PDB file of C-alpha atoms in Angstrom:
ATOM      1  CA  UNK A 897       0.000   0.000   0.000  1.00 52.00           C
ATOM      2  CA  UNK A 898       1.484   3.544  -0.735  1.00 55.00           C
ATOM      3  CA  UNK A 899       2.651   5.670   2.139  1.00 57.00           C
ATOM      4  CA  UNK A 900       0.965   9.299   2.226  1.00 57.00           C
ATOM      5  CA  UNK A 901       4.521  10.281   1.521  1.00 59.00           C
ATOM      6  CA  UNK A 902       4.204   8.491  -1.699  1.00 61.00           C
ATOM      7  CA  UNK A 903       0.778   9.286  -2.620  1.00 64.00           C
ATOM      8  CA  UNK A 904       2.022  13.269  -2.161  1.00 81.00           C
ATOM      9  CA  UNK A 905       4.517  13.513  -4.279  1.00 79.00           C
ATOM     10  CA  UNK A 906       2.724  14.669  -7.437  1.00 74.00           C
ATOM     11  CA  UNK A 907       1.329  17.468  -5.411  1.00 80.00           C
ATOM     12  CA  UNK A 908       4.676  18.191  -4.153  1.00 82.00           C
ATOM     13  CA  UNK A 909       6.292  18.294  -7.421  1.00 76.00           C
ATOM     14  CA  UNK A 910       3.396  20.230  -8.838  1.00 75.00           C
ATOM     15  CA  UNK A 911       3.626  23.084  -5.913  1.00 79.00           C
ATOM     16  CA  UNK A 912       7.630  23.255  -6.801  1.00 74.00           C
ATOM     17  CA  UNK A 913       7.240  23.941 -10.068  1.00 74.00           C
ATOM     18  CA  UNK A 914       4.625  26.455 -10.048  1.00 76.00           C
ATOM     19  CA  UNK A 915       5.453  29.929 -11.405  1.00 67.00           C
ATOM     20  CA  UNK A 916       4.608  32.796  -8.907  1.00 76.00           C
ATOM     21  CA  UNK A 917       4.772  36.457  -9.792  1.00 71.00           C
ATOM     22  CA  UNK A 918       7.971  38.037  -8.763  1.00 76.00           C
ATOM     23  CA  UNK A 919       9.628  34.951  -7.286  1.00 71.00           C
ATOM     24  CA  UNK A 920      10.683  33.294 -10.758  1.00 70.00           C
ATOM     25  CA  UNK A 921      13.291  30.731 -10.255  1.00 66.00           C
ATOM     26  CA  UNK A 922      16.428  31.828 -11.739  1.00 68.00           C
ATOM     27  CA  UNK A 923      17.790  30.543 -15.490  1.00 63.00           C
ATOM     28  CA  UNK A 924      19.946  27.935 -15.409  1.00 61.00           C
ATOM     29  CA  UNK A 925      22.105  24.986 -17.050  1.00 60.00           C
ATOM     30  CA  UNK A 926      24.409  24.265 -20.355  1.00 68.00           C
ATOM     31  CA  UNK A 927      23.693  24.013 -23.789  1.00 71.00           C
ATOM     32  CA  UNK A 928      22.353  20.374 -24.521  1.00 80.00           C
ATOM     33  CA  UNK A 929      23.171  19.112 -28.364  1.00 85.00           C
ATOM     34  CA  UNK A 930      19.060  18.851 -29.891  1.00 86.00           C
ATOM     35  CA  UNK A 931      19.809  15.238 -31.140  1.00 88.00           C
ATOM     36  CA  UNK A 932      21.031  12.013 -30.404  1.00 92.00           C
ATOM     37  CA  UNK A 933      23.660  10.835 -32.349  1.00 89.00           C
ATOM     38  CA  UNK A 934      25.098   6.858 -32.255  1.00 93.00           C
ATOM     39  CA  UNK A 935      28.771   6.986 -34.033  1.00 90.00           C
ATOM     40  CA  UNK A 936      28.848   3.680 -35.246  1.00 93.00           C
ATOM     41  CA  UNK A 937      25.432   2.155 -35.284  1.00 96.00           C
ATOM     42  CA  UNK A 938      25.103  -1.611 -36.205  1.00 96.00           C
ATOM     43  CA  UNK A 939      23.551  -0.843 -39.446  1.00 96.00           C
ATOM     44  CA  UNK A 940      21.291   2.781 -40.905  1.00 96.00           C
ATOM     45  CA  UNK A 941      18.098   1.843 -42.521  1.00 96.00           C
ATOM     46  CA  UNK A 942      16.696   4.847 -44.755  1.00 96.00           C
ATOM     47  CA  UNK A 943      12.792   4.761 -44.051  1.00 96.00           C
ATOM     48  CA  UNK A 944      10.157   4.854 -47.655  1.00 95.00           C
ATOM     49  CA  UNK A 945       9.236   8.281 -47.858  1.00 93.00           C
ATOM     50  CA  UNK A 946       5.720   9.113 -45.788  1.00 91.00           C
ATOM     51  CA  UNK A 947       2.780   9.600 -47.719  1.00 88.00           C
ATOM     52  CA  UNK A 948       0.528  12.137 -46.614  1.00 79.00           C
ATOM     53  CA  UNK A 949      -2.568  10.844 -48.669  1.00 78.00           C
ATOM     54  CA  UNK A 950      -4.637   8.380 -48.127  1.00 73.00           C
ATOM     55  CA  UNK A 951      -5.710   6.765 -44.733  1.00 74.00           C
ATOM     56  CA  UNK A 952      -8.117   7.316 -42.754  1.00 77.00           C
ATOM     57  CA  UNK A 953      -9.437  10.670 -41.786  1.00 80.00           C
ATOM     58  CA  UNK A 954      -8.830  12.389 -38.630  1.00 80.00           C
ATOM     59  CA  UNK A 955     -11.867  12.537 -36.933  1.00 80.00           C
ATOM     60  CA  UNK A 956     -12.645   8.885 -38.087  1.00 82.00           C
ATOM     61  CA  UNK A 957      -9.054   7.571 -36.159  1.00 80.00           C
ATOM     62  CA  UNK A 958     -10.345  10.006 -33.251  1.00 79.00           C
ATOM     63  CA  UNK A 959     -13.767   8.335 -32.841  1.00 82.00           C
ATOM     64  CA  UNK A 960     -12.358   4.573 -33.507  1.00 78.00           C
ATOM     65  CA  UNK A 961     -12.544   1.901 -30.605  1.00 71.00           C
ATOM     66  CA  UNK A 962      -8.837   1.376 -29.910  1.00 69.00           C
ATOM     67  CA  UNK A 963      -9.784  -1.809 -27.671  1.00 71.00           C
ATOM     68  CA  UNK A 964      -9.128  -4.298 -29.982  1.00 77.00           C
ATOM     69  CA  UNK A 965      -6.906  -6.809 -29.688  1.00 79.00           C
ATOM     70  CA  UNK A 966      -3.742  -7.637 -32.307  1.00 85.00           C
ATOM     71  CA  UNK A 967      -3.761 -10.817 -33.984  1.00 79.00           C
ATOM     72  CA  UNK A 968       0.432 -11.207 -34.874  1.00 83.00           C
ATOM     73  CA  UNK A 969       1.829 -10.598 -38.242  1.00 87.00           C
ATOM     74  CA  UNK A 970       4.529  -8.476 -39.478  1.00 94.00           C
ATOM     75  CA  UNK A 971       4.437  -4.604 -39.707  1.00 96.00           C
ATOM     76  CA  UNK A 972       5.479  -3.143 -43.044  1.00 96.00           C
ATOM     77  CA  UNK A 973       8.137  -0.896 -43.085  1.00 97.00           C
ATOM     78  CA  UNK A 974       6.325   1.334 -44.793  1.00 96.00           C
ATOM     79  CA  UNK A 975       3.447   1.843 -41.860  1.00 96.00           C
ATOM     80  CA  UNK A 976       6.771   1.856 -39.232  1.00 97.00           C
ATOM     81  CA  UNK A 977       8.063   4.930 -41.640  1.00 97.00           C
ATOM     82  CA  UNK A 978       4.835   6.661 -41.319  1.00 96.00           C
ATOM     83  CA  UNK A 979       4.181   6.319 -37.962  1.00 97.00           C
ATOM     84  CA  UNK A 980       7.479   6.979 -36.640  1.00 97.00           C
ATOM     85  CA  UNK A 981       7.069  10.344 -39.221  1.00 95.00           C
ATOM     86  CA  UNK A 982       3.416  11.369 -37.619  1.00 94.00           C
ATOM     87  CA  UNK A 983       4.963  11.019 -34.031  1.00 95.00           C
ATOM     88  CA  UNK A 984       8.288  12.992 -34.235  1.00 93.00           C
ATOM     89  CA  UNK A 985       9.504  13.890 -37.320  1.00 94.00           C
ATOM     90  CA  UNK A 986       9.720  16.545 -39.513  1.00 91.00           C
ATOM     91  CA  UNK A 987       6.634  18.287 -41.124  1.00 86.00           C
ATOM     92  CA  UNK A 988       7.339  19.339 -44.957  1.00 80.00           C
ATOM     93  CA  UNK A 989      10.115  21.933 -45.016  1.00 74.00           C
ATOM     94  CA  UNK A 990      11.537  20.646 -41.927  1.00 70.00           C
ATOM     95  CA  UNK A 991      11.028  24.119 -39.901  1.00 77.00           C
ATOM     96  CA  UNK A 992       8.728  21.998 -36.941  1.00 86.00           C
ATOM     97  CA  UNK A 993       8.343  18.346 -35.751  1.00 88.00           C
ATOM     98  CA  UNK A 994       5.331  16.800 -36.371  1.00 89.00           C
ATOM     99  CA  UNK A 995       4.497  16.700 -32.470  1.00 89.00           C
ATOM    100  CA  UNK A 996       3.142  19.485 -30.224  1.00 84.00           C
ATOM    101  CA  UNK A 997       6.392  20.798 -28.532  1.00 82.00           C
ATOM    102  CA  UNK A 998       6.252  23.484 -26.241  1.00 76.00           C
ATOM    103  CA  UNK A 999       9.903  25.405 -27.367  1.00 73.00           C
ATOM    104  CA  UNK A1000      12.224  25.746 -30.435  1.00 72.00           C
ATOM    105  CA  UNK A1001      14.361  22.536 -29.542  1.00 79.00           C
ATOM    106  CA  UNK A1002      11.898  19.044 -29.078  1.00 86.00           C
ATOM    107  CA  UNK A1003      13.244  17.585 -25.698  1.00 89.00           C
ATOM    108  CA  UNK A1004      12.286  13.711 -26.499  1.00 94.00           C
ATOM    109  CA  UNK A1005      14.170  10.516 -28.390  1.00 96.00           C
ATOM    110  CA  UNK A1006      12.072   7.980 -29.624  1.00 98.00           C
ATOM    111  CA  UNK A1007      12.956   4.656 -30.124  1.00 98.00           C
ATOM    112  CA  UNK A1008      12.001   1.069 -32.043  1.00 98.00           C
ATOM    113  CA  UNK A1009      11.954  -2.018 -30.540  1.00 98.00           C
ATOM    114  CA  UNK A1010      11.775  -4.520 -33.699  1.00 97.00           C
ATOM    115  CA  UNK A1011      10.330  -7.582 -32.997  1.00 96.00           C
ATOM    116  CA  UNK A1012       8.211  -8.187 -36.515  1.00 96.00           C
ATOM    117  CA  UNK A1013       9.344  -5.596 -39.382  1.00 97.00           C
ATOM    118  CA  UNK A1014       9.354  -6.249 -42.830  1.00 95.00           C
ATOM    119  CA  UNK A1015      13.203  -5.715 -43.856  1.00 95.00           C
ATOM    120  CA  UNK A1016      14.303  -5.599 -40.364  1.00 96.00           C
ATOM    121  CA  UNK A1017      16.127  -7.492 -37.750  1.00 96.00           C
ATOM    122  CA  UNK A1018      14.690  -7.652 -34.887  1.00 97.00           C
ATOM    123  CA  UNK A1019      16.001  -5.896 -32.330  1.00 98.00           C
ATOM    124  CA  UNK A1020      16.205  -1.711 -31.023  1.00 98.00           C
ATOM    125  CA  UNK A1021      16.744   1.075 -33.813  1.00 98.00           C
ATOM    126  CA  UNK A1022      16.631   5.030 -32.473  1.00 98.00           C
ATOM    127  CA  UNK A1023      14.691   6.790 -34.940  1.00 97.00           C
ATOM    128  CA  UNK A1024      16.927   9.960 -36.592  1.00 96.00           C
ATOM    129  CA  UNK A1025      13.978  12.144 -37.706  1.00 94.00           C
ATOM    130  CA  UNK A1026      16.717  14.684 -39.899  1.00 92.00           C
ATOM    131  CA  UNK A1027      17.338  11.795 -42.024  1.00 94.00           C
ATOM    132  CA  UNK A1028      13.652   9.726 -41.549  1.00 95.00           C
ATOM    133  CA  UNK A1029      16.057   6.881 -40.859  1.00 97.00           C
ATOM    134  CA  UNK A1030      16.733   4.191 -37.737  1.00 98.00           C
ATOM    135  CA  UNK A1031      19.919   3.666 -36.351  1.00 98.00           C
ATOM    136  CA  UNK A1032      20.285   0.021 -35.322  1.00 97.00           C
ATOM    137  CA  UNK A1033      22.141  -0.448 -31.869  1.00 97.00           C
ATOM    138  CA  UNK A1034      21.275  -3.751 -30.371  1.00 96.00           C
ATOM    139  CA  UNK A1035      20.806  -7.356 -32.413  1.00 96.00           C
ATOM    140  CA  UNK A1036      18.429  -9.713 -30.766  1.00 96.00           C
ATOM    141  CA  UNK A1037      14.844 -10.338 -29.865  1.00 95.00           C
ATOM    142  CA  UNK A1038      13.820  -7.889 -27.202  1.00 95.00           C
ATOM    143  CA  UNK A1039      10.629  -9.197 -26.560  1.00 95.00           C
ATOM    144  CA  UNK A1040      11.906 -11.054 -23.231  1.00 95.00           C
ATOM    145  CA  UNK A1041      13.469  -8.007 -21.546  1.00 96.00           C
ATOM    146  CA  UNK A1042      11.232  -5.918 -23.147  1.00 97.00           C
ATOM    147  CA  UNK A1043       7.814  -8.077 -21.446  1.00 96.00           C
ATOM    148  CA  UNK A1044       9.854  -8.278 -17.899  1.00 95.00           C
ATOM    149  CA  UNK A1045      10.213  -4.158 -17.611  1.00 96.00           C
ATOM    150  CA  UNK A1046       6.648  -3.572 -18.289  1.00 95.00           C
ATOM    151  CA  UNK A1047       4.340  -3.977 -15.008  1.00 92.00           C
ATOM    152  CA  UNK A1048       1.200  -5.053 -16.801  1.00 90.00           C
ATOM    153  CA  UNK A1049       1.007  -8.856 -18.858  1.00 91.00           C
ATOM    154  CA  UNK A1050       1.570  -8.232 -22.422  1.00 92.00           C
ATOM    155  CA  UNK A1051       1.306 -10.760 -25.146  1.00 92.00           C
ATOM    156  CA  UNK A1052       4.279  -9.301 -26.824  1.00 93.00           C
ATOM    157  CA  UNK A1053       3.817 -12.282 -29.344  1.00 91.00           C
ATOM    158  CA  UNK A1054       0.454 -10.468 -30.627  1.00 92.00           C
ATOM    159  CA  UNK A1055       2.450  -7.336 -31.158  1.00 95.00           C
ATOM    160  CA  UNK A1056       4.956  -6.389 -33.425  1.00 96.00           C
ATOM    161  CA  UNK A1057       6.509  -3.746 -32.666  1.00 97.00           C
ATOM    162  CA  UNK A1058       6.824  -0.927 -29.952  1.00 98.00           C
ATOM    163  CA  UNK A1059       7.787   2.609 -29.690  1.00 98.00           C
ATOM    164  CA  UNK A1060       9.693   4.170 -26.944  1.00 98.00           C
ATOM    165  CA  UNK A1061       9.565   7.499 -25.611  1.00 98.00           C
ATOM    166  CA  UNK A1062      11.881   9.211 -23.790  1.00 97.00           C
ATOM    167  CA  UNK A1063      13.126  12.618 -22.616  1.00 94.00           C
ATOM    168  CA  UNK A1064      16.124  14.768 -21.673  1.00 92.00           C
ATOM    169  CA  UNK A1065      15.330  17.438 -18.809  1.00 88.00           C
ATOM    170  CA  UNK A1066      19.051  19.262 -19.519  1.00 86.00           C
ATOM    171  CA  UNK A1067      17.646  20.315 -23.279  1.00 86.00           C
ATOM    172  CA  UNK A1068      14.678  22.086 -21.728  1.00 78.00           C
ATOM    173  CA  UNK A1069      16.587  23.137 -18.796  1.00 68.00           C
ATOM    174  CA  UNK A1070      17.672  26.691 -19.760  1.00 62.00           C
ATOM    175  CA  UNK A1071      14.648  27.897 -21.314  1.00 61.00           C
ATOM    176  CA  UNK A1072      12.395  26.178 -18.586  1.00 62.00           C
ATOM    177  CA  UNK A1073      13.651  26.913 -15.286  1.00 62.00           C
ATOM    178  CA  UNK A1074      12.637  24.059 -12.977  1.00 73.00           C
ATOM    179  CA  UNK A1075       9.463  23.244 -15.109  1.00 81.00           C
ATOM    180  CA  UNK A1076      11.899  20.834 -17.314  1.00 83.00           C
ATOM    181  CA  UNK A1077      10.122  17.847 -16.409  1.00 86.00           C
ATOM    182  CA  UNK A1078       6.068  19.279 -16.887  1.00 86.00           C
ATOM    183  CA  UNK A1079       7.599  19.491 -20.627  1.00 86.00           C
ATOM    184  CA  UNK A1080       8.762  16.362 -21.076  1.00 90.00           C
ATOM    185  CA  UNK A1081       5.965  14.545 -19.632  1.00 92.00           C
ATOM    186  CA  UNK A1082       3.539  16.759 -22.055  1.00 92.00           C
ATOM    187  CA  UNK A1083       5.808  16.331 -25.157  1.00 93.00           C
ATOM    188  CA  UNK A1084       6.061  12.344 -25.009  1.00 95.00           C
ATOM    189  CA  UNK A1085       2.346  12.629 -24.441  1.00 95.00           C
ATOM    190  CA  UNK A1086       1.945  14.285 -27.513  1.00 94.00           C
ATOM    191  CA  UNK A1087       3.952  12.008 -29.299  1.00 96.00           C
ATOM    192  CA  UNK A1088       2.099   9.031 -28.451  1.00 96.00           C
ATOM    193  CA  UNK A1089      -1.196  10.745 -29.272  1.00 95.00           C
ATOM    194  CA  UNK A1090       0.327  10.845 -32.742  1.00 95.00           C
ATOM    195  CA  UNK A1091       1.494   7.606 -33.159  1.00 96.00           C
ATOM    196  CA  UNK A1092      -1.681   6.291 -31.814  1.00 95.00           C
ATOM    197  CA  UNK A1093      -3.693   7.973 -34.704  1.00 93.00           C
ATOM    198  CA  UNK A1094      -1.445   7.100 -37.405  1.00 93.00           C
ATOM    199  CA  UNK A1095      -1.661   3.685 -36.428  1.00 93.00           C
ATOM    200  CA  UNK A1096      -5.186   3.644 -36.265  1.00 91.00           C
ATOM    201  CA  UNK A1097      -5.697   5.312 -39.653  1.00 90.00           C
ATOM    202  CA  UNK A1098      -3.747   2.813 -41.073  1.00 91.00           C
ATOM    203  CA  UNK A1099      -6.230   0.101 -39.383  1.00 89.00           C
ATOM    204  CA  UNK A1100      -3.520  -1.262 -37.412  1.00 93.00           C
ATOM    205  CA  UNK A1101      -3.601  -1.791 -33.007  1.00 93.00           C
ATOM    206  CA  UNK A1102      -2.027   1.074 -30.947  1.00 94.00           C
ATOM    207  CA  UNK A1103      -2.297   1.372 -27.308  1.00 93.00           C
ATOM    208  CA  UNK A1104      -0.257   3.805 -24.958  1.00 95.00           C
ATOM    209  CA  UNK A1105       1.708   2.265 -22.045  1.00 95.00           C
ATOM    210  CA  UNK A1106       3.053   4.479 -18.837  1.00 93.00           C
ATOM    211  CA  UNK A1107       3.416   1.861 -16.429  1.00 94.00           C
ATOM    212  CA  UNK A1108       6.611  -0.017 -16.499  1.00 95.00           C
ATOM    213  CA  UNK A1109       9.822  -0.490 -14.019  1.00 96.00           C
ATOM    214  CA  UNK A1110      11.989   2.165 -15.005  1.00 95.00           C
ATOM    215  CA  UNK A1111      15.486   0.990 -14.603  1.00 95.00           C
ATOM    216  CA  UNK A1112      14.608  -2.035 -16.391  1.00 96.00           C
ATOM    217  CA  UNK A1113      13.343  -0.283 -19.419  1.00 97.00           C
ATOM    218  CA  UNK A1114      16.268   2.103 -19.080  1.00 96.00           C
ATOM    219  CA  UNK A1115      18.574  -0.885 -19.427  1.00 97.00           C
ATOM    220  CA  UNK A1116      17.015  -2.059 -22.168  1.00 98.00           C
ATOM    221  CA  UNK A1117      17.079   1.199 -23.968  1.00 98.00           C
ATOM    222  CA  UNK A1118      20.948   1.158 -23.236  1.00 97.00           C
ATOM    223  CA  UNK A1119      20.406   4.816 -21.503  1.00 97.00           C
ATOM    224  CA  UNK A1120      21.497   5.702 -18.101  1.00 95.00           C
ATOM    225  CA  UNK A1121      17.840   5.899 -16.507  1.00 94.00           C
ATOM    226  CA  UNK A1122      18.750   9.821 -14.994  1.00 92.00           C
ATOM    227  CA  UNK A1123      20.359  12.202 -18.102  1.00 92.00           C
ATOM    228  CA  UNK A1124      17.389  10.168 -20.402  1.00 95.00           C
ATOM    229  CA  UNK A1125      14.397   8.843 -18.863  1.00 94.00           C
ATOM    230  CA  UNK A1126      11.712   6.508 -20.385  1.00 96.00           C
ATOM    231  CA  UNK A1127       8.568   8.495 -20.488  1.00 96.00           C
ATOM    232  CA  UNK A1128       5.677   6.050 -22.329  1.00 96.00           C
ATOM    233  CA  UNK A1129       5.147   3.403 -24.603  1.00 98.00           C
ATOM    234  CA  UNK A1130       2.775   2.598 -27.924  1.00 97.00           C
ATOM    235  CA  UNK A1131       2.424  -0.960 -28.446  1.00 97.00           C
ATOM    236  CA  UNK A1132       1.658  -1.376 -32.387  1.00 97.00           C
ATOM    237  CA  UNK A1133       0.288  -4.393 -33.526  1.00 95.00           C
ATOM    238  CA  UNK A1134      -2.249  -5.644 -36.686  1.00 90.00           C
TER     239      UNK A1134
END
């Protein structure tokens, strides 16, 4: 059972971070590079171009049951490019990502854990959304560690794939104040939201994740858990 302790520490972080008239907390922190870049990834795989016609319509994927249940089968590469596109890429000219971000710099990574791709190992990719491309860093089925850092029972074997998002406070840091962390927690929100209606205009099964043992998923991710945090999850599945 959770101590009141426990149970007040949203409220406690909330009151923290609150901005008060004439008592703002003071700039601070260094520079933070606005992407994640692996020097000698196991292999780059160029995503097909995203198309933006076709599908199904907004408020169509807005008003669609998202309770059903995936059946196994391989993704296509093509639906992982568009998806991974609609949650943080670039839009067409490349002047804003495709996800609600609340500054000039978006403070989130997102990552693929492979398990049934068309044209891909299985395995984790980090998606490079300059290039529309995944870097692959680890070789393997995931789906064992993967299943193990997640608190609720997943049949991973229904699913094919999963997206990963997480954040990194020091990039919001200077602009933000202490407020770093209300960002990140609202950007990876957004991101989801967006992979979760490309999916389901493509007729495929997204559902969003938050509950999962953090240093476990950390590990996985092959970050340290504390300069990058996991932040949520969209199973994808058809």
């Amino acid at each position: 059972m959770a101590s009141s302790k426990d149970r007040s520490l949203g409220a406690s972080f909330h009151a923290q971070t609150k901005y008060r008239r004439g008592h703002l907390p003071s700039v601070t922190g260094n520079v933070v590079a606005p992407f994640k870049v692996y020097a000698n990834p196991l292999e780059v795989v160029t995503l097909p171009v995203p198309d933006l016609r076709g599908g199904r319509g907004l408020w169509s994927a807005l008003a669609s049951s998202r309770e059903h249940i995936p059946e196994g089968g391989q993704l296509r590469q093509k639906q992982v490019s568009q998806i991974l596109w609609s949650t943080a890429g670039f839009t067409y000219g490349g002047q804003q990502r495709t996800h609600v971000a609340s500054g000039p710099i978006a403070s989130i990574e997102t990552y693929l854990i492979a398990m049934r791709v068309q044209d891909m190992f299985p395995g984790l990719y980090h998606y490079d959304p300059r290039d529309h491309a995944v870097e692959f860093f680890f070789r393997g089925d995931p789906s064992e560690s993967f299943s193990a850092a997640l608190l609720a029972e997943v049949d991973l074997e229904a699913h094919a794939a999963a997206l990963v998002f997480t954040g990194i406070p020091a990039r919001m840091e200077p602009a933000t104040r202490n407020r770093a962390y209300r960002h990140l927690y609202g950007e990876a929100s957004a991101a989801a939201q967006n992979a979760v209606l490309a999916g389901v205009g493509m007729d495929l099964v997204a559902s969003y994740l938050a509950e999962f043992y953090d240093d476990e998923l950390a590990r996985l991710l092959q970050v340290d858990g504390a300069a990058e945090i996991p932040l949520g999850i969209v199973l994808l599945g058809r």
